Amino acid sequence: MRLRSWKARSKRALVAASLMTTVVAGTAGWAVGNEQQPLTGPPPGTGSWRADHALGMRLPDPATASPARIAAFFDSLTPTQRRELLVRHPSVVGNLDGAPVALRYEANSLSLRAERARERARSTDPDLTPQDHERARSLVARYDELLAPGRQILAFDPRGRGQVAEVFGDVTKAQHVSVVVPGSDIDLSNFDRAKDEYGTPAGMARSLHTTAGDRTAVIAWVGYTTPVGLGPDAATGRLAEAGAPRLARFTQGLTVSGAPRPAVFCHSYGSVVCGLAAPRLSASDLVVFGSPGMRADSVSDLHTSARVWAAKDDSDWIDRVPSVELFGLGHGEDPTSSAFGARRIPAERAQGHTGYLAPGTDSLRTFARIADGDHSPVDNRPTGARS
C-alpha cells in the first residue's frame, strides 16, 4: 500500500515538474526580461538618518533595530523632537515599523508631496523622452490620488515599481485589524484601480472593511516586490523569500504600536509570502485564497499559532497549477486540500481568481467574520475532518 502511494506521489511530482518546466521554458524569452529584483533593506533616506545627531543622541538604525526598539525610541521623545525628525526624515519615519501611526501618516504625506513635485518637474524636462514624460505624468496622477483627503498612507517607497500601504478605518482604535497581502503584478501603479477593483489591494481591503464594519481596520499592504507575469519569479519562492521578513516586521510593528494581532489575508502569490513569514508573523489568523501553495505540506509545517484558513472557487485558474514543490519550482500542497489541514472557507459564489472579496460572495462574508473576530458561524473544522 505504501509502495503504491509513494509511486503515485512520485509520478505526480514528476508530471508537475515537467509541466512547470514547460511553462517556464515556454515563456523564458519573455519572462527573463520581466525578472524582478526585490527591494530589500532599510527605507530610503537611511544614510541621512544615521548621520543625524541634531538631537544629541544616536538614532536607532532602521536596518537593525526591532519594531519594539523603534516604538520605545519614539516613546522617549518629546512632541517637538518627533516633529523635528518627521520634517527632516519623512521617508524614514513614514516607513519605520514601530513608529506612531499618526506620525507615519504625516511623514508619508510629506514624502508623496515631494515625489509629486519631482515628477512634475520631470514631466516638462526637455531632455527626457516622450515615454519618460508620460511616466512622470502618470506618477503625478497617482500621487494626487494617494494625497486625496481622508487617505491614510502607512508606508510609501517610490523606489523600483513602488510600494505602499493604506489603512481603511482607525487602526489606533479598532478592536480588530486585518492586513491584505496581494499576489503577482501588483505595485504602486495598480494598487487601486476601477478595472478589476476587487483584484487590487486597496479594493480588497476597502471591501473587507465595509463588510466587517468599523470595529475592524483593514490595511492594504504592498510592501514586497511582486512577480510580473508568468515565469520563474511566479514559479519559485525567490521574491517571497525577500518579502516574508518585511511582512513579519510590518505585523510586529503594528502590535508594538498598540494594535491587536492582525488577521492576515493572503491572495495568490501573496500566500507564498505568508507561508514563509508564518513562523515570525504576529497574526491571529492566516487566511489564504486563490493560493498556489504556501511552501509547506501542512498547517503544522507553517509553525504558527495562528488559525489557518483557505478558500478556492471552482472557476479559479489557480486550480490548474500543479500542487508540488520540486527542484525549486512550485509552492507545495494545495492549502484547500484535506491533506493540508486548513479550515475551509466556502467560495461557491466567488468568480475567477480575483473575485473572492466581491460583494455578495460567501467568501467575503466569511472573511468579514474572521476579520471581526467572530468564528462561531464558521465551520472551524480543518478540511477533511469527519463530523
XYZ file of C-alpha atoms in Angstrom:
387
model
C 0.000 0.000 0.000
C 2.815 2.387 0.953
C 4.719 1.491 -2.243
C 1.692 2.362 -4.417
C 1.238 5.623 -2.503
C 4.914 6.523 -2.952
C 4.771 5.720 -6.663
C 1.633 7.835 -7.076
C 3.252 10.802 -5.337
C 6.460 10.397 -7.345
C 4.576 10.233 -10.636
C 2.523 13.288 -9.696
C 5.653 15.204 -8.741
C 7.449 14.331 -11.975
C 4.455 15.262 -14.110
C 4.036 18.505 -12.217
C 7.721 19.354 -12.542
C 7.560 18.637 -16.254
C 4.537 20.910 -16.647
C 6.162 23.710 -14.714
C 9.399 23.398 -16.636
C 7.419 23.605 -19.877
C 5.581 26.718 -18.703
C 8.769 28.445 -17.598
C 10.745 27.390 -20.672
C 7.921 28.385 -22.969
C 7.830 31.892 -21.519
C 11.542 32.232 -20.795
C 12.282 34.692 -23.553
C 9.503 36.922 -22.285
C 9.822 36.213 -18.581
C 13.569 36.826 -18.224
C 13.023 40.403 -19.338
C 10.453 40.713 -16.554
C 12.605 39.184 -13.851
C 12.282 41.415 -10.797
C 14.977 42.484 -8.384
C 13.460 42.506 -4.890
C 13.546 45.704 -2.886
C 15.271 44.890 0.385
C 16.991 46.734 3.180
C 16.040 49.836 5.167
C 13.856 52.756 3.983
C 15.093 55.416 1.540
C 16.995 58.202 3.297
C 18.520 55.886 5.911
C 22.018 57.241 5.276
C 21.000 60.787 6.242
C 19.089 59.459 9.250
C 22.138 57.571 10.519
C 24.323 60.669 10.161
C 21.887 62.928 12.048
C 22.994 63.804 15.600
C 20.995 67.027 15.942
C 19.014 65.641 18.889
C 22.229 64.875 20.750
C 21.648 61.130 20.536
C 22.230 58.270 18.151
C 19.086 57.406 16.221
C 18.123 53.709 16.042
C 19.382 52.060 12.859
C 16.387 51.236 10.616
C 18.299 48.240 9.241
C 18.842 46.521 12.587
C 16.551 47.998 15.261
C 13.484 45.879 16.058
C 9.986 47.391 15.848
C 9.890 47.220 19.670
C 13.115 49.248 19.839
C 11.692 51.778 17.362
C 8.489 52.110 19.416
C 10.451 52.608 22.650
C 12.626 55.250 20.980
C 9.666 57.339 19.816
C 8.008 56.962 23.219
C 11.104 58.573 24.749
C 10.895 61.682 22.539
C 9.052 64.930 23.182
C 6.436 66.042 20.619
C 8.904 68.688 19.407
C 11.628 66.084 18.863
C 9.243 63.801 16.978
C 8.232 66.701 14.782
C 11.848 67.564 14.099
C 12.615 64.036 12.888
C 9.414 63.921 10.849
C 10.310 67.083 8.927
C 13.961 66.153 8.365
C 13.468 62.463 7.530
C 9.920 61.830 6.254
C 10.914 58.901 4.028
C 12.427 57.093 7.028
C 9.774 57.943 9.628
C 6.975 57.011 7.213
C 8.338 53.500 6.769
C 9.601 52.697 10.267
C 7.666 49.743 11.643
C 7.008 50.557 15.289
C 6.786 54.338 14.822
C 3.491 56.023 15.852
C 0.812 55.541 13.216
C -0.270 59.201 13.059
C 3.347 60.278 12.628
C 3.764 57.847 9.736
C 0.660 59.193 8.010
C 2.047 62.725 8.161
C 5.532 61.653 7.093
C 4.220 59.807 4.053
C 2.110 62.804 3.088
C 5.308 64.884 3.039
C 7.140 62.216 1.010
C 4.293 61.945 -1.506
C 4.222 65.728 -1.979
C 7.978 65.791 -2.523
C 7.812 62.969 -5.081
C 4.901 64.638 -6.843
C 6.870 67.880 -7.192
C 9.858 65.966 -8.548
C 7.779 64.111 -11.143
C 6.033 67.328 -12.202
C 9.430 68.827 -12.932
C 10.422 65.693 -14.858
C 7.248 65.813 -16.925
C 8.414 69.078 -18.529
C 12.133 68.310 -18.729
C 13.123 68.829 -22.398
C 15.996 66.356 -22.084
C 13.700 63.411 -21.357
C 11.991 61.147 -23.870
C 8.226 61.246 -24.525
C 7.961 57.909 -22.709
C 9.657 59.409 -19.642
C 7.313 62.392 -19.792
C 4.307 60.077 -19.898
C 5.577 58.019 -16.958
C 6.172 61.189 -14.951
C 2.639 62.456 -15.664
C 1.241 59.078 -14.689
C 3.098 59.189 -11.368
C 1.872 62.730 -10.678
C -1.711 61.489 -11.154
C -1.041 58.506 -8.895
C 0.393 60.731 -6.155
C -2.574 63.091 -6.480
C -4.860 60.128 -5.799
C -2.881 58.971 -2.768
C -2.868 62.523 -1.371
C -6.658 62.861 -1.600
C -8.295 63.935 1.688
C -9.055 61.049 4.013
C -6.483 58.588 2.660
C -4.212 57.129 5.334
C -0.875 56.047 3.877
C 1.043 53.951 6.389
C 4.026 53.205 4.129
C 5.339 54.687 0.893
C 8.509 53.881 -1.036
C 8.877 55.177 -4.616
C 11.896 53.045 -5.429
C 11.618 50.353 -8.090
C 7.990 49.770 -9.077
C 6.850 51.494 -5.897
C 5.452 50.136 -2.630
C 2.622 51.421 -0.467
C 0.357 50.510 2.450
C -3.012 52.135 3.126
C -5.301 51.901 6.163
C -9.088 51.697 5.945
C -10.633 52.536 9.312
C -8.967 53.687 12.528
C -6.093 51.338 13.274
C -5.355 53.094 16.590
C -8.854 52.461 17.983
C -10.036 49.348 16.154
C -10.866 46.240 18.160
C -9.609 44.111 15.263
C -7.075 44.669 12.487
C -6.569 42.849 9.192
C -3.775 43.006 6.623
C -4.303 42.170 2.935
C -1.245 40.787 1.109
C -1.614 40.741 -2.708
C -0.102 38.460 -5.333
C 1.580 38.961 -8.702
C 1.543 42.033 -10.949
C 0.813 44.481 -8.133
C 2.741 47.677 -7.429
C 2.209 51.405 -6.905
C 0.753 51.873 -10.403
C -2.175 49.477 -9.913
C -2.532 49.472 -6.121
C -6.035 50.870 -6.611
C -7.968 50.941 -9.903
C -11.516 50.900 -11.206
C -10.927 47.922 -13.520
C -10.928 44.608 -11.631
C -11.396 46.552 -8.402
C -11.539 43.509 -6.136
C -8.303 42.177 -7.590
C -6.380 45.193 -6.255
C -5.062 45.503 -2.690
C -6.959 48.729 -1.994
C -10.164 47.312 -3.497
C -9.905 44.110 -1.481
C -9.146 45.973 1.751
C -11.910 48.517 1.192
C -14.458 45.757 0.537
C -13.383 43.800 3.614
C -13.564 46.896 5.815
C -17.002 47.859 4.501
C -18.363 44.372 5.169
C -16.676 43.813 8.532
C -17.676 47.212 9.942
C -15.991 49.994 11.864
C -14.753 47.794 14.718
C -12.213 46.465 12.240
C -9.421 48.355 10.476
C -8.018 46.836 7.282
C -4.607 47.553 5.760
C -3.748 47.003 2.102
C -0.035 46.143 2.177
C 2.170 46.197 -0.924
C 5.474 46.001 0.903
C 7.312 43.473 -1.252
C 8.350 43.137 -4.893
C 5.715 41.014 -6.631
C 6.283 38.807 -9.704
C 5.346 40.200 -13.111
C 3.515 37.762 -15.385
C 4.260 34.047 -15.605
C 7.785 32.706 -15.477
C 10.494 31.886 -12.932
C 9.540 34.628 -10.474
C 5.972 33.336 -10.150
C 7.009 29.661 -10.128
C 9.724 29.997 -7.473
C 9.918 31.410 -3.969
C 12.732 33.906 -4.579
C 10.627 37.063 -4.297
C 8.528 35.576 -1.488
C 11.689 34.846 0.497
C 12.663 38.513 0.176
C 9.157 39.692 1.082
C 8.490 37.430 4.072
C 10.763 39.247 6.572
C 9.231 42.556 5.507
C 5.707 41.275 6.164
C 6.703 39.795 9.523
C 8.318 43.063 10.569
C 5.261 45.037 9.439
C 2.874 42.964 11.579
C 5.253 43.174 14.539
C 5.286 46.956 14.108
C 1.508 47.048 14.300
C 1.321 45.121 17.563
C 4.077 47.074 19.342
C 2.249 50.249 18.314
C -0.757 49.038 20.302
C -2.867 47.344 17.619
C -4.269 43.827 18.213
C -2.654 40.916 16.408
C -3.997 41.118 12.852
C -5.776 38.585 10.709
C -3.624 38.342 7.569
C -5.409 37.717 4.251
C -3.088 36.415 1.533
C -4.093 36.291 -2.127
C -2.408 34.164 -4.804
C 1.417 34.550 -4.709
C 0.916 36.575 -1.532
C 0.108 33.283 0.202
C 3.638 32.091 -0.636
C 4.952 35.172 1.173
C 2.635 34.482 4.112
C 3.655 30.837 4.288
C 7.332 31.711 4.524
C 6.628 34.506 7.019
C 4.291 32.391 9.180
C 6.736 31.407 11.970
C 7.566 35.088 12.611
C 4.172 36.542 11.773
C 2.356 38.356 14.571
C -1.094 37.189 13.466
C -4.287 35.810 14.986
C -5.477 34.259 11.718
C -3.843 33.395 8.417
C -6.307 33.307 5.517
C -5.172 32.247 2.023
C -7.310 32.377 -1.106
C -6.542 31.580 -4.725
C -3.307 30.107 -3.399
C -0.717 28.207 -5.467
C 0.701 26.841 -2.193
C 2.464 28.111 0.914
C 5.804 26.302 0.620
C 4.544 23.855 3.220
C 2.940 20.406 3.134
C 0.588 21.013 6.047
C -0.545 23.541 8.634
C 1.908 22.100 11.159
C 4.758 22.849 8.739
C 3.915 26.558 8.985
C 4.950 26.621 12.659
C 2.374 29.226 13.546
C -0.073 29.657 16.403
C -2.476 31.494 14.082
C -5.662 29.815 12.880
C -5.137 28.867 9.219
C -7.960 29.177 6.679
C -8.127 28.500 2.940
C -10.538 29.283 0.103
C -10.616 28.431 -3.594
C -13.516 28.652 -6.009
C -14.048 26.131 -8.790
C -13.616 28.738 -11.544
C -10.201 29.905 -10.327
C -7.463 29.101 -12.849
C -5.046 28.561 -9.960
C -6.665 25.152 -9.557
C -4.803 24.045 -12.713
C -1.394 24.848 -11.195
C 0.306 21.625 -10.011
C 0.385 21.357 -6.210
C 4.011 20.405 -5.780
C 7.398 21.855 -4.911
C 10.306 20.188 -6.694
C 13.753 21.465 -7.686
C 12.733 24.932 -6.516
C 9.659 25.046 -8.765
C 6.125 25.181 -7.405
C 4.836 26.068 -3.974
C 3.745 22.803 -2.398
C 0.456 21.305 -1.251
C -2.854 22.972 -2.080
C -3.949 24.697 1.181
C -7.590 23.749 0.476
C -6.763 20.033 0.294
C -7.705 17.710 3.142
C -4.032 16.741 3.475
C -3.010 20.313 4.297
C -5.422 20.627 7.226
C -6.520 24.273 6.972
C -10.059 25.343 7.840
C -12.019 25.516 4.598
C -13.882 28.703 3.689
C -16.837 28.421 1.283
C -16.262 30.179 -2.048
C -19.020 28.825 -4.282
C -20.229 32.314 -5.207
C -16.809 33.758 -5.974
C -15.864 34.011 -9.634
C -12.384 33.605 -11.077
C -9.051 34.342 -9.483
C -9.855 37.831 -8.196
C -13.499 37.537 -7.134
C -13.141 36.422 -3.524
C -13.859 39.835 -1.991
C -16.601 40.887 -4.394
C -19.813 41.992 -2.638
C -22.392 39.231 -2.171
C -19.921 36.341 -2.153
C -19.884 33.718 0.569
C -16.095 34.063 0.773
C -16.288 37.795 1.577
C -18.984 37.182 4.167
C -16.798 34.607 5.929
C -13.661 36.739 5.577
C -15.508 39.596 7.298
C -16.496 37.347 10.202
C -12.903 36.270 10.669
C -11.696 39.873 10.410
C -14.216 40.899 13.054
C -13.077 38.148 15.396
C -16.277 36.124 15.067
C -15.614 32.468 14.286
C -18.821 30.997 15.712
C -20.816 30.983 12.423
C -17.917 29.407 10.571
C -17.150 25.698 10.350
C -13.934 25.565 12.405
C -13.087 22.006 11.497
C -9.994 21.504 9.362
C -10.679 20.336 5.822
C -11.145 16.601 5.709
C -12.314 16.356 9.335
C -15.213 13.983 9.957
C -18.304 15.007 11.875
